Coordinates of C-alpha atoms in Angstrom, one line a residue:
M1 CA 0.0 0.2 0.0
P2 CA 1.4 3.5 -1.2
K3 CA 2.2 5.3 2.3
E4 CA 0.2 8.1 1.3
K5 CA -2.5 5.8 1.6
T6 CA -1.0 4.9 4.6
E7 CA -1.0 7.8 6.2
K8 CA -4.4 9.0 5.2
R9 CA -5.9 6.2 6.7
L10 CA -4.2 5.8 9.7
E11 CA -5.5 10.3 10.3
E12 CA -9.0 8.6 9.5
L13 CA -9.0 5.8 12.3
L14 CA -7.7 8.5 15.1
E15 CA -10.3 11.2 14.1
A16 CA -13.1 8.3 14.9
A17 CA -11.7 7.3 17.6
L18 CA -10.7 10.7 19.5
V19 CA -12.0 10.8 23.0
K20 CA -14.3 13.6 23.6
E21 CA -12.8 16.5 25.7
E22 CA -14.5 16.6 28.6
E23 CA -13.8 12.6 29.1
Q24 CA -10.1 13.3 28.9
S25 CA -8.6 13.3 31.9
Y26 CA -5.9 16.1 31.8
Q27 CA -4.9 18.3 28.3
V28 CA -2.3 17.3 26.7
P29 CA -0.1 18.9 23.6
G30 CA -1.7 20.4 20.5
N31 CA -0.1 17.4 18.4
W32 CA -0.6 14.7 20.7
V33 CA -4.3 12.7 20.8
W34 CA -6.9 10.7 23.3
V35 CA -7.5 7.6 22.3
K36 CA -8.6 4.6 23.0
L37 CA -5.9 1.5 24.0
G38 CA -7.8 -1.0 21.5
L39 CA -6.7 1.6 18.5
V40 CA -3.5 0.6 18.4
C41 CA -3.6 -2.8 20.8
K42 CA -5.5 -6.0 21.1
V43 CA -5.8 -7.8 24.1
K44 CA -5.4 -11.8 23.6
N45 CA -6.5 -14.1 26.1
G46 CA -4.5 -17.2 27.1
F47 CA -5.5 -21.0 27.0
A48 CA -6.9 -22.6 30.4
F49 CA -4.0 -25.4 30.2
K50 CA -5.4 -28.0 32.3
N51 CA -3.5 -29.0 36.1
D52 CA -2.5 -32.4 34.6
D53 CA -0.8 -31.8 31.9
Y54 CA 1.8 -30.4 33.6
C55 CA 5.3 -32.2 32.8
E56 CA 8.5 -32.1 33.9
N57 CA 9.8 -31.3 30.2
G58 CA 8.3 -29.5 27.5
I59 CA 6.9 -25.9 26.6
S60 CA 6.6 -23.4 29.6
I61 CA 3.3 -22.0 30.0
I62 CA 3.7 -18.3 31.4
R63 CA 1.2 -17.4 34.7
I64 CA 0.4 -14.1 36.2
S65 CA 3.0 -15.8 39.0
D66 CA 5.4 -15.6 36.0
I67 CA 5.5 -11.9 35.9
N68 CA 7.1 -9.7 38.5
N69 CA 8.9 -6.8 38.1
G70 CA 8.0 -5.6 34.7
F71 CA 9.6 -8.7 33.3
V72 CA 8.3 -12.3 32.4
T73 CA 10.8 -15.2 33.5
T74 CA 10.2 -18.7 33.1
E75 CA 12.6 -19.9 36.2
K76 CA 9.6 -20.8 37.7
A77 CA 7.1 -21.5 34.7
V78 CA 5.1 -25.3 34.5
K79 CA 5.4 -26.8 31.3
V80 CA 3.0 -28.9 28.9
P81 CA 3.8 -31.7 26.2
K82 CA 5.1 -30.0 23.2
H83 CA 2.2 -31.8 21.5
L84 CA 0.0 -29.0 23.3
Y85 CA 1.5 -26.5 20.7
N86 CA -0.5 -24.0 19.7
K87 CA 1.0 -20.7 17.7
Y88 CA -1.8 -18.6 18.1
F89 CA -0.7 -18.3 22.2
V90 CA 2.7 -18.2 21.5
I91 CA 4.4 -14.8 23.3
E92 CA 6.5 -13.3 21.5
K93 CA 9.9 -11.3 22.1
G94 CA 8.9 -8.1 23.3
D95 CA 5.1 -8.7 23.8
L96 CA 3.6 -7.0 27.4
L97 CA 1.5 -9.3 29.2
I98 CA -0.4 -8.3 32.0
G99 CA -2.1 -10.3 35.0
M100 CA -6.3 -10.2 34.6
S101 CA -7.2 -11.7 37.7
G102 CA -6.7 -11.6 41.3
A103 CA -5.0 -9.1 43.6
T104 CA -2.1 -8.3 41.3
T105 CA -4.6 -8.0 38.5
G106 CA -2.9 -4.9 36.5
K107 CA 0.8 -5.6 37.0
S108 CA 2.8 -6.6 34.1
G109 CA 5.5 -7.7 32.9
I110 CA 8.0 -7.9 29.3
F111 CA 9.2 -10.9 27.9
E112 CA 12.7 -10.9 26.8
S113 CA 13.5 -14.2 25.5
D114 CA 14.3 -16.1 22.6
E115 CA 12.7 -19.0 23.9
I116 CA 9.6 -20.7 23.0
V117 CA 6.6 -20.1 25.7
M118 CA 2.9 -20.3 25.5
Q119 CA 0.4 -18.0 27.2
N120 CA -2.1 -19.4 30.2
Q121 CA -5.5 -18.4 30.6
R122 CA -5.7 -14.8 32.7
V123 CA -2.6 -14.2 31.6
G124 CA -3.6 -10.9 28.9
N125 CA -1.1 -10.1 26.0
I126 CA -1.2 -6.6 24.5
K127 CA -0.2 -6.6 21.2
I128 CA 0.5 -3.6 19.2
I129 CA -1.9 -3.8 15.8
N130 CA -0.5 -0.4 14.5
Q131 CA 3.3 -0.1 14.6
N132 CA 2.7 3.2 12.8
A133 CA 0.9 4.8 15.9
L134 CA 2.3 2.9 19.1
F135 CA 6.1 2.6 19.5
G136 CA 6.4 -0.4 22.2
G137 CA 8.2 1.0 24.8
Y138 CA 5.6 4.0 25.7
R139 CA 3.2 1.1 25.5
N140 CA 4.9 -0.5 28.4
Y141 CA 5.4 2.8 30.5
F142 CA 1.9 3.7 30.0
I143 CA 0.3 0.5 30.8
K144 CA 2.8 0.2 33.7
N145 CA 2.3 3.5 35.1
L146 CA -2.2 2.1 35.1
A147 CA -1.5 -0.8 37.4
N148 CA -3.5 0.8 40.2
D149 CA -6.0 2.6 37.6
I150 CA -7.1 -0.9 36.3
L151 CA -6.7 -2.9 39.7
K152 CA -9.6 -0.2 40.5
I153 CA -11.8 -0.8 37.3
A154 CA -11.7 -5.1 37.5
Y155 CA -15.0 -6.5 38.7
G156 CA -15.2 -9.8 41.2
G157 CA -15.5 -8.1 44.3
A158 CA -13.3 -10.0 46.6
Q159 CA -11.9 -11.8 43.6
P160 CA -10.9 -9.0 41.1
N161 CA -10.9 -9.5 37.2
I162 CA -11.1 -7.9 34.3
S163 CA -11.7 -8.6 30.7
A164 CA -9.8 -8.2 27.5
S165 CA -12.3 -5.7 25.9
L166 CA -12.5 -3.2 28.9
I167 CA -8.7 -3.0 29.1
E168 CA -8.9 -1.6 25.1
K169 CA -11.5 0.6 26.2
I170 CA -8.6 2.5 28.3
F171 CA -8.5 6.3 27.3
I172 CA -4.3 6.5 26.2
P173 CA -2.7 9.6 24.9
L174 CA -0.9 9.3 22.3
P175 CA 1.5 11.5 20.9
P176 CA 3.5 11.4 17.4
L177 CA 5.4 8.2 16.8
P178 CA 9.0 10.3 17.1
E179 CA 7.9 12.1 20.2
Q180 CA 7.5 8.5 22.0
I181 CA 10.5 7.1 21.4
R182 CA 11.9 10.5 22.4
I183 CA 10.0 9.7 26.0
V184 CA 10.9 6.3 26.5
Q185 CA 14.8 7.6 26.1
K186 CA 14.6 10.3 28.4
L187 CA 12.3 8.1 30.9
T188 CA 14.5 4.9 30.4
S189 CA 17.4 7.1 31.0
M190 CA 15.7 8.5 34.1
L191 CA 14.9 5.0 35.5
D192 CA 18.7 3.9 35.6
K193 CA 20.2 7.1 37.1
L194 CA 17.3 6.3 39.5
K195 CA 18.2 2.9 40.1
Q196 CA 22.3 3.5 39.9
A197 CA 21.2 5.4 42.8
R198 CA 19.7 3.5 44.9
E199 CA 21.8 0.5 44.3
L200 CA 24.6 3.7 45.8
I201 CA 21.9 4.1 48.5
Q202 CA 22.5 0.3 49.5
E203 CA 26.0 0.4 48.9
A204 CA 26.2 2.8 51.7
R205 CA 23.7 1.3 53.9
D206 CA 25.7 -2.0 53.8
T207 CA 29.0 -0.4 54.2
F208 CA 27.1 1.1 57.5
E209 CA 26.1 -2.1 58.7
E210 CA 30.0 -3.2 58.5
R211 CA 31.2 -0.8 60.6
R212 CA 28.6 -1.0 62.9
A213 CA 29.1 -4.8 63.3
A214 CA 33.3 -4.1 63.5
V215 CA 32.3 -1.3 65.9
L216 CA 30.2 -3.6 68.3
H217 CA 32.4 -6.2 67.9
Q218 CA 35.1 -4.1 69.5
A219 CA 32.6 -2.6 72.6
F220 CA 31.4 -6.1 73.4
T221 CA 35.3 -7.7 73.0
G222 CA 37.2 -5.2 75.6
K223 CA 38.9 -4.3 72.9
K224 CA 37.2 -0.7 72.2
K225 CA 38.5 0.9 75.3
K226 CA 41.5 -0.9 76.6
K227 CA 43.2 2.5 76.3
W228 CA 40.8 4.2 78.9
R229 CA 41.0 0.6 80.6
E230 CA 44.5 0.9 81.0
E231 CA 44.3 4.5 82.8
N232 CA 41.4 3.7 84.9
L233 CA 41.7 0.0 86.7
E234 CA 45.3 -0.8 87.8
L235 CA 45.7 -4.4 86.1
V236 CA 44.1 -5.5 82.9
T237 CA 44.9 -9.0 81.7
I238 CA 43.1 -11.7 79.9
S239 CA 41.3 -13.5 81.4
P240 CA 41.4 -17.9 80.8
N241 CA 38.2 -18.3 82.4
M242 CA 35.8 -18.3 79.3
Y243 CA 31.9 -19.2 79.1
K244 CA 30.5 -22.2 77.6
I245 CA 27.8 -22.4 75.3
N246 CA 27.1 -25.8 73.4
E247 CA 31.0 -27.5 73.9
E248 CA 32.1 -23.9 72.3
Q249 CA 33.8 -21.5 74.3
L250 CA 32.9 -17.5 73.5
Y251 CA 35.7 -15.3 73.4
E252 CA 37.9 -14.0 76.0
I253 CA 36.9 -10.5 78.0
P254 CA 39.0 -8.1 80.0
I255 CA 39.7 -9.4 83.9
S256 CA 37.6 -6.8 85.2
W257 CA 34.5 -7.8 83.1
E258 CA 32.6 -11.0 83.9
W259 CA 30.0 -13.3 82.0
V260 CA 26.8 -14.0 83.1
K261 CA 23.4 -15.4 82.0
L262 CA 21.1 -12.5 81.2
I263 CA 18.9 -13.9 83.9
D264 CA 20.9 -12.3 86.4
I265 CA 20.6 -9.3 85.5
S266 CA 17.9 -8.6 84.4
L267 CA 13.9 -9.1 85.3
F268 CA 11.6 -11.4 82.4
R269 CA 8.4 -10.9 81.6
S270 CA 6.2 -11.8 78.3
G271 CA 3.5 -10.1 76.5
G272 CA -0.1 -10.9 77.2
A273 CA -2.4 -12.5 74.8
F274 CA -5.3 -9.7 74.4
K275 CA -8.2 -10.6 72.3
S276 CA -8.5 -8.3 69.0
Q277 CA -12.2 -8.4 69.6
D278 CA -11.3 -6.0 72.5
F279 CA -9.2 -3.6 70.6
I280 CA -10.5 -0.4 70.0
K281 CA -9.4 2.8 67.8
D282 CA -8.3 5.0 70.8
G283 CA -7.5 4.4 74.2
I284 CA -4.3 2.5 75.6
Q285 CA -2.1 1.2 72.9
V286 CA -0.8 -2.2 72.8
L287 CA 2.8 -3.5 70.7
R288 CA 2.7 -5.6 68.7
M289 CA 5.6 -7.0 66.4
G290 CA 5.2 -5.1 63.9
N291 CA 5.6 -2.0 65.9
I292 CA 9.5 -2.6 66.4
K293 CA 12.3 -2.8 64.4
T294 CA 15.9 -2.7 65.6
G295 CA 16.2 0.9 67.2
E296 CA 13.2 2.0 65.6
L297 CA 9.5 1.8 67.6
D298 CA 6.6 3.0 65.2
L299 CA 3.2 3.2 67.2
E300 CA 1.6 4.2 63.5
K301 CA 1.8 1.0 61.7
N302 CA -1.7 -0.6 62.5
A303 CA -1.7 0.6 65.7
V304 CA -4.3 -0.8 68.1
F305 CA -5.9 0.2 71.7
L306 CA -7.5 -1.3 74.4
P307 CA -10.3 1.0 76.5
S308 CA -8.8 2.6 79.7
D309 CA -11.2 1.0 81.9
Y310 CA -9.2 -2.2 80.7
D311 CA -9.1 -5.0 83.5
I312 CA -6.4 -3.0 86.0
E313 CA -4.7 -6.2 86.5
M314 CA -4.0 -7.0 83.2
I315 CA -3.2 -3.3 82.7
N316 CA 0.4 -4.0 85.7
K317 CA 1.2 -6.8 84.8
Y318 CA 2.4 -5.5 80.9
I319 CA 2.9 -2.1 81.1
L320 CA 5.7 -0.7 79.9
R321 CA 8.4 1.5 81.5
E322 CA 11.4 3.9 80.3
N323 CA 14.4 1.5 79.9
D324 CA 12.9 -1.5 79.2
I325 CA 14.2 -3.2 76.4
L326 CA 11.6 -5.2 73.9
I327 CA 12.3 -7.4 71.7
T328 CA 10.9 -9.9 69.3
L329 CA 10.5 -13.6 69.3
T330 CA 8.9 -14.5 66.3
G331 CA 9.7 -14.3 62.4
T332 CA 10.4 -16.2 59.4
K333 CA 12.6 -19.3 59.8
Y334 CA 16.3 -19.1 59.0
K335 CA 15.7 -15.0 57.5
R336 CA 16.8 -14.0 61.2
D337 CA 14.2 -10.9 60.2
Y338 CA 13.1 -11.1 64.0
G339 CA 15.0 -10.4 66.9
N340 CA 14.4 -6.8 67.0
V341 CA 15.4 -4.6 69.7
V342 CA 14.0 -1.1 71.1
L343 CA 14.7 1.1 74.3
M344 CA 11.3 2.0 75.9
K345 CA 11.2 5.7 76.2
I346 CA 7.9 7.0 77.8
K347 CA 6.7 10.3 77.3
N348 CA 4.5 12.2 79.0
N349 CA 3.6 9.0 81.8
E350 CA 1.6 7.3 78.3
K351 CA 0.8 4.2 79.1
I352 CA 1.8 1.1 76.5
L353 CA 1.3 -2.3 76.9
F354 CA 2.9 -5.4 75.0
N355 CA 1.2 -8.3 73.2
Q356 CA 2.7 -11.6 72.7
R357 CA 5.6 -13.2 71.0
I358 CA 7.3 -10.3 72.2
L359 CA 9.8 -10.3 75.5
C360 CA 10.4 -7.2 78.0
I361 CA 13.9 -7.3 79.5
T362 CA 14.4 -5.0 82.4
P363 CA 17.9 -4.2 83.4
V364 CA 18.9 -4.5 87.4
N365 CA 21.3 -3.1 88.6
V366 CA 23.3 -2.8 85.1
N367 CA 23.4 0.7 82.5
S368 CA 20.1 -0.2 80.0
K369 CA 21.6 0.8 76.7
Y370 CA 24.8 -1.6 77.3
L371 CA 22.6 -4.1 77.3
Y372 CA 20.7 -2.7 74.3
Y373 CA 23.5 -1.9 72.4
Y374 CA 24.9 -5.9 73.4
F375 CA 21.5 -7.3 71.8
Q376 CA 22.0 -5.9 68.7
S377 CA 25.8 -7.4 68.5
D378 CA 26.5 -10.2 66.3
F379 CA 27.6 -12.7 68.7
F380 CA 24.2 -12.6 70.7
R381 CA 21.8 -12.2 67.7
D382 CA 24.3 -15.6 66.6
I383 CA 23.1 -17.1 69.8
F384 CA 19.8 -15.8 69.8
F385 CA 19.0 -17.8 66.7
S386 CA 21.2 -21.0 67.3
Q387 CA 18.0 -22.0 68.9
E388 CA 15.5 -21.1 66.5
T389 CA 12.1 -24.0 66.7
G390 CA 9.3 -23.8 64.0
G391 CA 7.6 -24.8 61.4
V392 CA 8.6 -24.4 57.6
N393 CA 8.1 -20.4 57.5
Q394 CA 7.7 -19.9 61.4
G395 CA 10.8 -19.3 63.8
N396 CA 10.0 -18.9 67.2
V397 CA 12.7 -18.5 69.9
S398 CA 11.6 -19.2 73.1
S399 CA 12.1 -16.1 76.1
K400 CA 13.5 -18.9 78.5
F401 CA 16.5 -19.4 76.2
V402 CA 17.0 -16.0 75.7
E403 CA 17.0 -15.9 79.8
T404 CA 20.5 -18.1 79.8
I405 CA 22.1 -16.5 76.7
P406 CA 25.3 -15.0 78.2
T407 CA 26.4 -11.3 78.7
P408 CA 29.7 -9.9 79.0
I409 CA 29.3 -7.0 81.9
P410 CA 32.5 -4.9 82.7
T411 CA 32.6 -2.3 85.8
K412 CA 29.3 0.5 85.5
K413 CA 31.9 2.7 85.2
E414 CA 33.1 1.1 81.7
Q415 CA 29.7 0.7 80.8
H416 CA 28.8 4.3 81.0
E417 CA 32.3 4.5 79.1
I418 CA 31.3 2.1 76.5
V419 CA 27.8 3.5 76.0
R420 CA 28.8 7.1 75.6
I421 CA 31.4 6.0 72.6
L422 CA 28.8 3.6 71.0
D423 CA 26.6 6.5 71.2
S424 CA 29.0 8.9 69.4
L425 CA 30.1 6.6 66.7
L426 CA 26.8 5.0 65.2
N427 CA 24.6 8.2 66.0
H428 CA 27.7 9.5 63.8
E429 CA 26.6 7.3 61.2
T430 CA 23.0 7.8 60.8

């Protein structure tokens, strides 16, 4: 077909598919137009492959779960025998797939492999049907940006669903093709820079964690303040007596220090099993594990409260006090995503209670912040997780075991000095 006729046909299609001005979401430049997505794309539905057909070797089938972080992968894809091959459902390199069912309705991903794969049901393939009007990269960014809006227009209540026809009725602002390409190039450049910035931030965080671990290591082996100790104590040598745990020696400490079990220097309280039906919107706050991150107490996250006139005995039993230390006892097994610790600071005589699977440790005759820092050290955490129990996903550490964890205790004077230097170093880092 002559180029002149092709361009004329495109102009006619665009004119017929223009979105009325009152229906346009926002104003666009004069050389742009608002059209329905279906003018330039066709959403193909997948095939309902049967679970009974799945096999170890064959053709990979792309399901919604294979769409992640803007891309489509076959790493965990199921397979069907080669005799079920159907050209209509084959996904081509560069195709944009979209989830059309469930909580992830609207998430999209680009298929960038040369592998032969096919499309499962409830996965849509947004195929460009007019290359003269729409650039693939522009389509990809636009659909990704619309993920939340697509989920909102999905139907089905508890189980959202969206049809191919509904997706094709979505309005899209369409610049001229050269401008689409420039927009994609600019976005790609900006996102690459953002990715690099995030990597640098993560690298800085990793470096900080390494330095932090090194500082804590020195503090709790007695090396951090060796010179100070030599100036303030008459005799400093390394003790040959070392606490043993699991038949292994822990590590040497200065002779002026001693190894004790936590139960010897602390009072222990386990959190209350408060009933969720008693929770209200305001009153006495009950801390749950989600409120506790190491060094940070998030009182706003999913906050729950009990009535001010709640059982006075329960309040007295589980109320938190200044310098109490909280540590979470449950999380994901093998991920060490719990054992989070915070040092309580009570403001304005506020009443705060703590829920089950949180352990409250009240230091006795020992610097609270010294213990707080020790609980963050690799020494403590390695011992803490050495007795992790639980099923496949959930990990637990018992409060009774925590009571037995060995703790190196310097003189009170040196405890205060260690806290002072850790405050200075770690606060400066953050």
